[in-house]
Short mmCIF file of C-alpha atoms and ligand atoms in Angstrom, two decimals:
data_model
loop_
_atom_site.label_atom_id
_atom_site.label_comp_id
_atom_site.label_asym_id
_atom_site.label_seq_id
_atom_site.Cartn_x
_atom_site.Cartn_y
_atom_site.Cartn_z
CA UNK A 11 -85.75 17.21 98.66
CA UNK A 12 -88.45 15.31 100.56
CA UNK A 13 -89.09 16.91 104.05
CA UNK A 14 -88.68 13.98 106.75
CA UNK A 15 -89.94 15.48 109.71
CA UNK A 16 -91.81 19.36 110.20
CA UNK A 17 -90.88 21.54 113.03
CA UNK A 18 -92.38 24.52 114.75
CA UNK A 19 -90.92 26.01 117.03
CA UNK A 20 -92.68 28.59 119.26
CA UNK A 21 -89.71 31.54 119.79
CA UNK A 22 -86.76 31.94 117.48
CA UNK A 23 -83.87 30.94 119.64
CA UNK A 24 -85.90 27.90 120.38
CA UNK A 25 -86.00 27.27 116.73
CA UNK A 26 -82.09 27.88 116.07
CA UNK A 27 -81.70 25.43 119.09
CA UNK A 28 -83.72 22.45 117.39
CA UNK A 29 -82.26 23.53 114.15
CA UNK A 30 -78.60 22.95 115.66
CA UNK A 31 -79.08 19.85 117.24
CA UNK A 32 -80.91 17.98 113.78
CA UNK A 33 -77.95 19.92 111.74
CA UNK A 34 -74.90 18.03 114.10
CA UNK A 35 -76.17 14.92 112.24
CA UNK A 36 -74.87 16.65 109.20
CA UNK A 37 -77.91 16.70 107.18
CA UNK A 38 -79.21 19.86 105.85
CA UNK A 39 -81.81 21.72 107.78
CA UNK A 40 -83.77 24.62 107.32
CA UNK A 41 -84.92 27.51 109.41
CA UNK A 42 -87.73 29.63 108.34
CA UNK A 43 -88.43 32.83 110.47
CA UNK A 44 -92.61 32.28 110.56
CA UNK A 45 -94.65 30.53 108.25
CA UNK A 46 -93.30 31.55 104.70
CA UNK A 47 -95.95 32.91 102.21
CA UNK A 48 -94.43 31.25 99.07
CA UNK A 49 -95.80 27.62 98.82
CA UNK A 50 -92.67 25.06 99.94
CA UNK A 51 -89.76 25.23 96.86
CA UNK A 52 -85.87 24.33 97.71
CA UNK A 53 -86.98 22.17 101.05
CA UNK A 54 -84.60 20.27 103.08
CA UNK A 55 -85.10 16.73 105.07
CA UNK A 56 -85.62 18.61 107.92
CA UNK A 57 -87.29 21.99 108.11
CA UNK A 58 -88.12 24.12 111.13
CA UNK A 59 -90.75 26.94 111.22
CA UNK A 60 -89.93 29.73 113.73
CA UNK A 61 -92.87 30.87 115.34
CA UNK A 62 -93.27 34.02 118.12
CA UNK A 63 -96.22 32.46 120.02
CA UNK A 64 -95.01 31.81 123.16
CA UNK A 65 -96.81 34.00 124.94
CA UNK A 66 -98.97 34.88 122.22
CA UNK A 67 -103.16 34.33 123.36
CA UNK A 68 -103.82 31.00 122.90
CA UNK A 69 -106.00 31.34 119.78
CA UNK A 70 -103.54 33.33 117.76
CA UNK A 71 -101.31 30.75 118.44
CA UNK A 72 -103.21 27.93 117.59
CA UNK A 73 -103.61 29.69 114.51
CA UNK A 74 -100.20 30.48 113.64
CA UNK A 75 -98.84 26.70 114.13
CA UNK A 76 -102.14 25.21 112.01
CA UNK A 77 -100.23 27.60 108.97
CA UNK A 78 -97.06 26.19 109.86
CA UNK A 79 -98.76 22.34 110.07
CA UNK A 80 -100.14 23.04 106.65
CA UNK A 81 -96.89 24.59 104.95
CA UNK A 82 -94.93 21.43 105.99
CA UNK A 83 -97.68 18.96 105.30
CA UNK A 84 -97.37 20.88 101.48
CA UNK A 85 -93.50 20.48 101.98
CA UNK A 86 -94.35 16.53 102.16
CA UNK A 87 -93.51 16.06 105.64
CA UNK A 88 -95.36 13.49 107.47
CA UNK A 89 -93.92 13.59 111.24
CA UNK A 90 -94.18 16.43 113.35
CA UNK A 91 -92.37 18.03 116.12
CA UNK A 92 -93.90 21.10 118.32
CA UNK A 93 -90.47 22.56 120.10
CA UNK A 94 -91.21 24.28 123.20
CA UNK A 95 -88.98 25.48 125.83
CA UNK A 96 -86.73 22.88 127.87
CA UNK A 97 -88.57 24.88 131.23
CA UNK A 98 -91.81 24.12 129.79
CA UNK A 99 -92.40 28.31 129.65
CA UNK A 100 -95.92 28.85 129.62
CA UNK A 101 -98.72 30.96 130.66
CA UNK A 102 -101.67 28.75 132.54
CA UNK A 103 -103.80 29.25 129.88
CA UNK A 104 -101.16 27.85 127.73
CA UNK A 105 -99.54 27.25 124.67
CA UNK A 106 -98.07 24.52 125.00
CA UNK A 107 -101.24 22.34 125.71
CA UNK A 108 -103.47 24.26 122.81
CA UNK A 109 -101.51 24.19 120.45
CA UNK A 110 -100.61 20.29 120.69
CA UNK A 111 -104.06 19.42 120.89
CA UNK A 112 -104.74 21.76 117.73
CA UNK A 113 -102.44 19.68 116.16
CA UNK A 114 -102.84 16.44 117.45
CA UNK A 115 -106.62 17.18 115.89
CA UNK A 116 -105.41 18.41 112.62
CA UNK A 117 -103.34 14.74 112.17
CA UNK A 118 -105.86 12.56 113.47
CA UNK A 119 -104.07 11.30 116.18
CA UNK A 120 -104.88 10.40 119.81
CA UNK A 121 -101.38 10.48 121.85
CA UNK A 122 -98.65 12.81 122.03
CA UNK A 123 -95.44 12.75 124.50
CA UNK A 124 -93.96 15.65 126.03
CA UNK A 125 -90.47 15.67 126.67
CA UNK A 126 -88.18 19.02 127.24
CA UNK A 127 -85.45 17.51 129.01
CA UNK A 128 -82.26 18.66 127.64
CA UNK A 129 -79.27 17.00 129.83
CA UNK A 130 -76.65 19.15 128.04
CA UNK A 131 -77.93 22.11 129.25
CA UNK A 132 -79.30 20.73 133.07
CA UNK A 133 -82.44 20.22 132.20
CA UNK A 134 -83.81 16.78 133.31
CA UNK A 135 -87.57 15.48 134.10
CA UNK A 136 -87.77 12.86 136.78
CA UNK A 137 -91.47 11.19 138.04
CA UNK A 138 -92.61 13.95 135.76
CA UNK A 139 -90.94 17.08 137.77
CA UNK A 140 -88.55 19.08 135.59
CA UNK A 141 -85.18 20.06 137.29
CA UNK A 142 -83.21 22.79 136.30
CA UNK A 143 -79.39 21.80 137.49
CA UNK A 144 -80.00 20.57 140.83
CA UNK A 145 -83.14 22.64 141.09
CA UNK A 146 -86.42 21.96 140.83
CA UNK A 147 -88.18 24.41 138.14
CA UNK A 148 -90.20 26.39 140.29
CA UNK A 149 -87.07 27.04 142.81
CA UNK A 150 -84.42 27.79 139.67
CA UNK A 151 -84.23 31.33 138.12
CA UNK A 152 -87.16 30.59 136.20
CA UNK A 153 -89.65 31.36 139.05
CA UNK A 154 -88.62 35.50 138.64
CA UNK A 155 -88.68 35.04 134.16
CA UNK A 156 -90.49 38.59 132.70
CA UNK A 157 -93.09 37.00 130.55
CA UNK A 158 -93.56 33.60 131.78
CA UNK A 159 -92.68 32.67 135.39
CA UNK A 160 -92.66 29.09 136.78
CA UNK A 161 -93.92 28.74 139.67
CA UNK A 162 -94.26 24.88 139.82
CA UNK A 163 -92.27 22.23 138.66
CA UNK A 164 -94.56 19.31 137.96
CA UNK A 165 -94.95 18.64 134.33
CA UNK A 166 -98.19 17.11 135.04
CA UNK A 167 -99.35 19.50 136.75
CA UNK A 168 -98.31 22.22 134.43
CA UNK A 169 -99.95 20.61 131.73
CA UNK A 170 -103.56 19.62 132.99
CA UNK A 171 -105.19 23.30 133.19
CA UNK A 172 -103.83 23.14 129.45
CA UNK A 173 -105.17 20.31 127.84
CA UNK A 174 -108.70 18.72 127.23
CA UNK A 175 -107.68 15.43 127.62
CA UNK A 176 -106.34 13.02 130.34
CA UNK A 177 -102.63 13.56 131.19
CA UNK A 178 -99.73 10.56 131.88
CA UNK A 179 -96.53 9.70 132.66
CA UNK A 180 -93.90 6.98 131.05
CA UNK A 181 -91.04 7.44 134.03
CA UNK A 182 -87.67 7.01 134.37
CA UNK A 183 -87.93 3.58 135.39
CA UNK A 184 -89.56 2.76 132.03
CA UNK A 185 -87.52 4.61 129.56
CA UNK A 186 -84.67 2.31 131.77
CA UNK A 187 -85.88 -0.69 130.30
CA UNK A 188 -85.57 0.44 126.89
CA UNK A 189 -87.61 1.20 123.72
CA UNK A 190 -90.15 -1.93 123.65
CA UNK A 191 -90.74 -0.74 127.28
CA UNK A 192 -91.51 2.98 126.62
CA UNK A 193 -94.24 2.02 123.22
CA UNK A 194 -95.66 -0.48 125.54
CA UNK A 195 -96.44 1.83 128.39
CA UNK A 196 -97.71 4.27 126.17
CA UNK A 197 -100.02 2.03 124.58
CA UNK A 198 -101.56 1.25 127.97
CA UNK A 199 -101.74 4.51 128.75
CA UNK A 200 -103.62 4.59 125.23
CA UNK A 201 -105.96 2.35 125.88
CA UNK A 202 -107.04 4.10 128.84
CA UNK A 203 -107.75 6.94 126.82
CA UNK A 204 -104.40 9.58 127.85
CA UNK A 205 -103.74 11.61 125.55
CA UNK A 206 -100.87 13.69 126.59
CA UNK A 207 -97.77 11.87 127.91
CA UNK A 208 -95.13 13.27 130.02
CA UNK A 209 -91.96 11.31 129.56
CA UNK A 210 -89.62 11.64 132.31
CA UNK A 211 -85.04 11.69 130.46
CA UNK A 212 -82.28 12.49 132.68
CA UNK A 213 -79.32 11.51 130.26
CA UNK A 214 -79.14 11.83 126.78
CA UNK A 215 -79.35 8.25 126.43
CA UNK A 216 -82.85 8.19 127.29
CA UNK A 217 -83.36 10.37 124.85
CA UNK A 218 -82.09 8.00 122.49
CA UNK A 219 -84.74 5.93 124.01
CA UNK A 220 -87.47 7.81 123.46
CA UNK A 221 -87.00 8.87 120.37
CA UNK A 222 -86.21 5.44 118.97
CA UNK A 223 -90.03 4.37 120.77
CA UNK A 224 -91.87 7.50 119.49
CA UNK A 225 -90.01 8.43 115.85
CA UNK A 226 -93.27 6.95 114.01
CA UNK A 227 -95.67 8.77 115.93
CA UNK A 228 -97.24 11.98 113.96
CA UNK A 229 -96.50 14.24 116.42
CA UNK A 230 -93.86 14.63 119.03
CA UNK A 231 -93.73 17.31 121.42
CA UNK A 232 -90.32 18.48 123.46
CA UNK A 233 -87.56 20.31 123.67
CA UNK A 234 -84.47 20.13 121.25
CA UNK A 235 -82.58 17.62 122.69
CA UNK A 236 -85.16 14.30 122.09
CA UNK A 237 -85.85 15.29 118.75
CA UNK A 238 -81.80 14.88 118.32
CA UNK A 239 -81.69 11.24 117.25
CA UNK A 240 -84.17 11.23 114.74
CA UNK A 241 -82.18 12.36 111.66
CA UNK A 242 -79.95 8.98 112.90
CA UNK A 243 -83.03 6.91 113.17
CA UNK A 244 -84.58 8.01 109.62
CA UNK A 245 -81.14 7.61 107.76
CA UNK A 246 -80.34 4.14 109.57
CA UNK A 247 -84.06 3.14 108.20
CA UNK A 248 -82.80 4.25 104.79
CA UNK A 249 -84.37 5.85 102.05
CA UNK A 250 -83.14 9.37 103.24
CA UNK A 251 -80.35 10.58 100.08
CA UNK A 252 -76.76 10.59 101.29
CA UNK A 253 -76.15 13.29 98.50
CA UNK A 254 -77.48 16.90 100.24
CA UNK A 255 -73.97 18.78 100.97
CA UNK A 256 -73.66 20.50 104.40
CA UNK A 257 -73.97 24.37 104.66
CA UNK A 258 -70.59 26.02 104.18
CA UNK A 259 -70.70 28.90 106.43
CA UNK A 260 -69.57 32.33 104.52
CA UNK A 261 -66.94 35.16 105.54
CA UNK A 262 -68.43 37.83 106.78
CA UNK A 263 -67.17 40.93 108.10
CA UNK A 264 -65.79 41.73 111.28
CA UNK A 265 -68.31 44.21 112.44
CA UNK A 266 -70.49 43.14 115.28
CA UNK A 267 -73.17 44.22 117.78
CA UNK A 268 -74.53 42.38 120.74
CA UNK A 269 -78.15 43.19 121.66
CA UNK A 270 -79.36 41.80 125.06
CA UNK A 271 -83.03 41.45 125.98
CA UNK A 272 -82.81 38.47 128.00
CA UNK A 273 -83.00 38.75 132.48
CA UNK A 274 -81.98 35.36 132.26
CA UNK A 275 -79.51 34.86 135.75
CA UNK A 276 -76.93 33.34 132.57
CA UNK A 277 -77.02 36.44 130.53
CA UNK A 278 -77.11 38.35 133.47
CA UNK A 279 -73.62 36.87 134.24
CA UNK A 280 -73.19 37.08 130.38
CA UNK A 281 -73.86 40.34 130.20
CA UNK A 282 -71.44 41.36 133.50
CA UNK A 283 -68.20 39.52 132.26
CA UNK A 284 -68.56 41.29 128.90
CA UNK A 285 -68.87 44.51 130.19
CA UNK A 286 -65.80 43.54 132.02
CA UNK A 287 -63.55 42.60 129.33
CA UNK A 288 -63.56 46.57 128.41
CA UNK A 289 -66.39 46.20 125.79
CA UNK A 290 -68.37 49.21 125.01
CA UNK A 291 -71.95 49.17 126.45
CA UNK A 292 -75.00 50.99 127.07
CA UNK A 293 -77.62 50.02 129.51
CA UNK A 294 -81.18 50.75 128.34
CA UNK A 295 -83.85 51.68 130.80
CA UNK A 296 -87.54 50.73 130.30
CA UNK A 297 -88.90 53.66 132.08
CA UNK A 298 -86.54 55.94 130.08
CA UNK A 299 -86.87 54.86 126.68
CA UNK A 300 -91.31 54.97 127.38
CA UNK A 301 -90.44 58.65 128.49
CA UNK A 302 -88.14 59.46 125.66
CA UNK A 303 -87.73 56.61 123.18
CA UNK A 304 -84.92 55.11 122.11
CA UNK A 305 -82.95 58.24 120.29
CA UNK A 306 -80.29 58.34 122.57
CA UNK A 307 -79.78 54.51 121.93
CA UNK A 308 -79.24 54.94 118.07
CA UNK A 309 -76.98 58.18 118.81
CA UNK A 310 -74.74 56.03 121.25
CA UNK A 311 -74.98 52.96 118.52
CA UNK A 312 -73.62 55.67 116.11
CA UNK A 313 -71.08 57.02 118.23
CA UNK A 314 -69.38 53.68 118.25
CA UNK A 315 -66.56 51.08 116.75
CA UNK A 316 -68.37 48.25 115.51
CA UNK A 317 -65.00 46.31 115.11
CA UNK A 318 -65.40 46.79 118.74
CA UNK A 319 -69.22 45.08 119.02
CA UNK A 320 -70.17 47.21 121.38
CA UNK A 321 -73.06 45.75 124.09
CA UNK A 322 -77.17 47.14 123.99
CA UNK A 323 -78.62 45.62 126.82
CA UNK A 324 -82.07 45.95 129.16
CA UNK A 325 -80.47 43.03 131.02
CA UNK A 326 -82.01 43.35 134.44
CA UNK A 327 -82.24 41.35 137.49
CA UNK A 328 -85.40 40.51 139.08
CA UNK A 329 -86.13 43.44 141.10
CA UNK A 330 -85.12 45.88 138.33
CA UNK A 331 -87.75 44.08 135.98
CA UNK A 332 -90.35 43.91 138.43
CA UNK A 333 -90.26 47.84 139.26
CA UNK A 334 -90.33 48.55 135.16
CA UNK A 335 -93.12 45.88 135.18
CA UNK A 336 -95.03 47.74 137.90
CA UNK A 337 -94.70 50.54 136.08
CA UNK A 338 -95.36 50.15 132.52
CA UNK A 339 -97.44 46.78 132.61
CA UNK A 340 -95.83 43.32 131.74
CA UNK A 341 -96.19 43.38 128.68
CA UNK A 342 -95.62 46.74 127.33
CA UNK A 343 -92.23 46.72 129.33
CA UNK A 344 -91.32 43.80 127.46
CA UNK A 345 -92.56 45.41 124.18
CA UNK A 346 -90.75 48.82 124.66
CA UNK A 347 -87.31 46.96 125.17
CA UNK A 348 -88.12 44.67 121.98
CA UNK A 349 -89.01 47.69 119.84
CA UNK A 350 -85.68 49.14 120.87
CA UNK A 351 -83.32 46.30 120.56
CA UNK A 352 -84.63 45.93 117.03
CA UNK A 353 -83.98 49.64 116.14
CA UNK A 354 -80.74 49.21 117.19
CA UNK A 355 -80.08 46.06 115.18
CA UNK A 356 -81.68 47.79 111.72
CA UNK A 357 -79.52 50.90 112.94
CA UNK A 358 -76.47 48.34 113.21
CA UNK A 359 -76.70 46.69 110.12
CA UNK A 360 -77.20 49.57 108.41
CA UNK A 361 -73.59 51.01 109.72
CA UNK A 362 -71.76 47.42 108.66
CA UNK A 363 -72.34 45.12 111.29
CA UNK A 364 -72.15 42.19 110.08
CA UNK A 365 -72.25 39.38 112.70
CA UNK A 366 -75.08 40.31 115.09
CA UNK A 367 -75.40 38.42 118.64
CA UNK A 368 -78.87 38.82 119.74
CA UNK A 369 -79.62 36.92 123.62
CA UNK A 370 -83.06 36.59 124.56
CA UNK A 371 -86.64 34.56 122.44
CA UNK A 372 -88.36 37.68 122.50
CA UNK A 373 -86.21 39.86 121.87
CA UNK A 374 -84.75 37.52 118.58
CA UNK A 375 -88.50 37.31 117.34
CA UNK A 376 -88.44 41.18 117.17
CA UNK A 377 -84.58 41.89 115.87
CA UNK A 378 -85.45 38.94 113.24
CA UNK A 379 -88.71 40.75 112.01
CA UNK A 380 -86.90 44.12 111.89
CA UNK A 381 -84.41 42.56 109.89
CA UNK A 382 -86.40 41.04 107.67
CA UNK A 383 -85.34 38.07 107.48
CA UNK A 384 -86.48 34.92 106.48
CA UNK A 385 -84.77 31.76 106.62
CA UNK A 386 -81.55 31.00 108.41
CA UNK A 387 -78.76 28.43 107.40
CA UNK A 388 -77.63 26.56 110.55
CA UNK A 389 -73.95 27.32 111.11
CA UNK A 390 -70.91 26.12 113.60
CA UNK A 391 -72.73 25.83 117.35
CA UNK A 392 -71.15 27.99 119.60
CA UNK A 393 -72.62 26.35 122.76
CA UNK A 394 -75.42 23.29 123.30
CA UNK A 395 -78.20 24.80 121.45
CA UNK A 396 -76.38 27.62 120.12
CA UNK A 397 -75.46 27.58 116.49
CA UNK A 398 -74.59 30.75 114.55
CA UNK A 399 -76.63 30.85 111.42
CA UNK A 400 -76.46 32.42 108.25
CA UNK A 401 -78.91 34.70 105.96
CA UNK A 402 -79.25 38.20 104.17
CA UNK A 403 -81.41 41.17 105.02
CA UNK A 404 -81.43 44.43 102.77
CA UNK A 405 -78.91 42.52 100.49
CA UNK A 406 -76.17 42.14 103.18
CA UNK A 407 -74.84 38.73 104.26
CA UNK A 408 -75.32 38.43 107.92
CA UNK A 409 -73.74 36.15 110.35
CA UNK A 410 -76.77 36.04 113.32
CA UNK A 411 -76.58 34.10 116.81
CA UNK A 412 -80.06 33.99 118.51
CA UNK A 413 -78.84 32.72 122.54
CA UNK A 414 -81.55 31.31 124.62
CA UNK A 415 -81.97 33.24 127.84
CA UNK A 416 -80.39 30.73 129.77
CA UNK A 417 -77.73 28.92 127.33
CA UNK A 418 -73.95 29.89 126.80
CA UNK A 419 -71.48 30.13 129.49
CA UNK A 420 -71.04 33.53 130.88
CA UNK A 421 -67.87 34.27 128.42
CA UNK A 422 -70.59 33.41 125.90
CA UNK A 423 -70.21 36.69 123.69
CA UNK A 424 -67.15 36.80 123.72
CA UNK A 425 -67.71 32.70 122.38
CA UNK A 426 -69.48 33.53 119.97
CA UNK A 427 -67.52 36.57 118.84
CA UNK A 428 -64.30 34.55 118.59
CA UNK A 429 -66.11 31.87 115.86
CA UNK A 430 -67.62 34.19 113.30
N1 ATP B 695 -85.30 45.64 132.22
C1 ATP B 695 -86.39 45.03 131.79
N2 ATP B 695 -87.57 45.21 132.40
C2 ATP B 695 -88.69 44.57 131.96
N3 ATP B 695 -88.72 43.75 130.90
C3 ATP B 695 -87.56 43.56 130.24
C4 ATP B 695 -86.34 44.18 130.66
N4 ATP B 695 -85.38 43.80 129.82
C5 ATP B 695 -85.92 42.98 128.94
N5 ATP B 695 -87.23 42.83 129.17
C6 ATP B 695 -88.18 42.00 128.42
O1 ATP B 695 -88.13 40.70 128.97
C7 ATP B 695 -88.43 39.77 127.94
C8 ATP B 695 -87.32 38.74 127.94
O2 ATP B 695 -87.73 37.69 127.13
P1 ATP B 695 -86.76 37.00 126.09
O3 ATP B 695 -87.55 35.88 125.50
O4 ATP B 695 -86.17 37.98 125.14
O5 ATP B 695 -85.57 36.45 126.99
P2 ATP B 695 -85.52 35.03 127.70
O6 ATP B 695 -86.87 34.61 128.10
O7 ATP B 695 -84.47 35.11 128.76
O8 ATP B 695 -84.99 34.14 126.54
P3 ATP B 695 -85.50 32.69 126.07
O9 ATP B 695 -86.94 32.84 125.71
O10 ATP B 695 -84.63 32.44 124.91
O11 ATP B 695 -85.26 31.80 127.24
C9 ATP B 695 -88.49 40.54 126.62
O12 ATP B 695 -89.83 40.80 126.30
C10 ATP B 695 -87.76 41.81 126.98
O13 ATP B 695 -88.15 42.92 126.17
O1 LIG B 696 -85.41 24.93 124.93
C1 LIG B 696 -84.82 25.93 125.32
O2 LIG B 696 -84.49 26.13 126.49
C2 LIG B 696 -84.56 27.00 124.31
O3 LIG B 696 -84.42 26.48 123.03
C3 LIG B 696 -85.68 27.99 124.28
O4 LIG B 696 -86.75 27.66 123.85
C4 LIG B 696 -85.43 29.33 124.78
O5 LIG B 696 -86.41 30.25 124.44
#
């Protein structure tokens, strides 16, 4: 089937987030967990490549999405989409900037718009500052995040110690006016040679907006929500086959775990009002498990009633993460969890769970990987962003949730738990 637009996304719950929003136009779309080795066969109209380069150095990354460029560009696809995070998480040396200019090179083209407002979930840009709710960026939650703190809230700003090239806005006041008005700004910003254009959305109409202006561009650059109208706008301009039948979700068995990586404040909350429903759950320490490794985690796991889907959680709030940080080093905190969480998801699998809620990017690249798994089918979405998805590892049919740090509403596992 001929591949209308390419996606990369750069963690895996960013990429089941994209992958949910194109899929509730009811065309099929397909998730691949990195870039797959096997040339494209059995495409769909829209296909997103997972990626864990977030906070990957800047030239692996770059590397990683030019694979992904090429695997869709053999898929046919001629329109691109770089998903980032809808808080624009990012180190200062990058990715974000890198790896759109890697790509904006690779396509021959000079202009690219950046846009990771997602109203559904209180995200919004304004005069190019990204608010979180009510909150500016750097004053939301997201200043204290493990890996990739935000400490200012100006897109612009964010972007320039990134990029090569000059940096714009299109703002609210333009996208107001309306398509015509949005190309025509950013052809004036064109011809005055910016490359990289911030485009501020409150509402998802102006995401309508935007994409409507941008949808021929090679490139786009966002969050989830602005790449949602497209499928709309490609079938409306026709040529796109009515035919391809929507993923049927299968049964699968009741037997669950949840595995929590995220310090998100949400799964924070998430993580409290499941422990208070009476759920079974163990709280993993990273200064314990670089003492003694995570053993005592798999014996617990084993110990357990899956029909139960018991909780594994590092969960932490912001003082908690910055004494294990102090300790063990950013990153090897973070790794020490990941390794762990995806131990206990092997571990899980292997004992008949079934449907597996995993809460956290990271932590999803790394319980993915262990599971070996490859592509996802986009299922029922839980909450904005959210979808549960489909595939098999070791031969098992596995029903899989990957929950951005921040998404869900704090009953969220139980949510999720409830539609599988
Ligand atoms: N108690 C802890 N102390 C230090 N680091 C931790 C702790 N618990 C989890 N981590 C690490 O923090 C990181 C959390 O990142 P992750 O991407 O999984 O969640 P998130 O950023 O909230 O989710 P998303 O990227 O979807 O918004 C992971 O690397 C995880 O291993
Ligand atoms: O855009 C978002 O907020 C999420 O899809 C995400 O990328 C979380 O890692």
């Amino acid at each position: 089937m001929t591949t209308y637009l390419g996606c990369i996304a750069d963690d895996f719950t960013g990429a089941t987030d994209l992958a949910g929003l194109l899929a509730r136009s009811g065309l099929p779309v397909s998730l691949r967990m990195g870039v797959p080795d096997a040339p494209p066969a059995d495409t769909a109209p829209f296909e997103v490549i997972a990626l864990k380069c977030r906070t990957a150095p800047v030239a692996e990354a770059v590397v990683e999405t030019r694979r992904a460029l090429d695997w869709l560009k053999q898929a046919g696809a001629e329109r691109f989409f770089w998903k980032y995070c809808s808080t624009f998480d990012s180190t200062p040396e990058g990715n974000i900037g890198p790896v759109a200019e890697a790509l904006m090179q690779a396509l021959g083209t000079d202009q690219t718009i950046y846009c990771p407002a997602f109203p559904e979930n209180g995200r919004s840009i304004f005069m190019g500052n990204l608010f979180v709710g009510r909150q500016p960026l750097a004053e939301s939650p997201m200043k204290d995040h493990p890996l990739t703190p935000m400490r200012d809230s100006n897109l612009m700003r964010l972007l320039e110690p990134q990029v090569t090239r000059p940096v714009g806005l299109v703002d609210r006041l333009t996208v107001a006016q309306g398509a015509d008005a949005v190309r025509a700004a950013l052809a004036a910003l064109g011809t005055e040679g910016v490359a990289h254009v911030v485009v501020d959305a409150v509402a998802n109409g102006d995401l309508e907006v935007i994409a409507e202006a941008c949808r021929d561009m090679p490139l786009m650059t966002g969050g989830s929500a602005v790449a949602m109208p497209l499928p709309s706008l490609y079938r409306a301009a026709g040529g796109m086959g009515e035919d391809a039948a929507r993923f049927d979700p299968p049964q699968v068995a009741r037997a669950a775990v949840v595995l929590s990586g995220s310090c998100s404040a949400m799964t924070n909350a998430q993580v409290a009002q499941y422990i208070a429903t009476g759920a079974p759950a163990l709280r993993l320490d990273p200064m314990t498990l670089a003492e003694n490794g995570h053993g005592s985690a798999l014996d617990w796991l084993a110990s357990q009633d899956l029909d139960r889907a018991p909780l594994i959680y590092a969960t932490a709030d912001p003082d908690a993460v910055r004494r294990a940080q102090e300790a063990l080093g950013r990153a090897r905190a973070g790794e020490i969890v990941e390794q762990a969480l995806a131990a206990c998801a092997l571990a899980a699998r292997d004992a008949g769970a079934r449907r597996i809620v995993v809460a956290g990017g990271e932590t999803s690249g790394a319980v993915t990987q262990a599971l070996g798994v490859d592509r996802l089918d986009i299922g029922q979405e839980i909450a904005p962003g959210v979808p549960w998805t489909y595939c098999t590892s070791a031969g098992h049919r596995l029903a899989l949730t990957l929950k951005s740090g921040n998404f869900g509403a704090p009953s969220f596992f139980t949510d999720a738990l409830e539609r599988a």
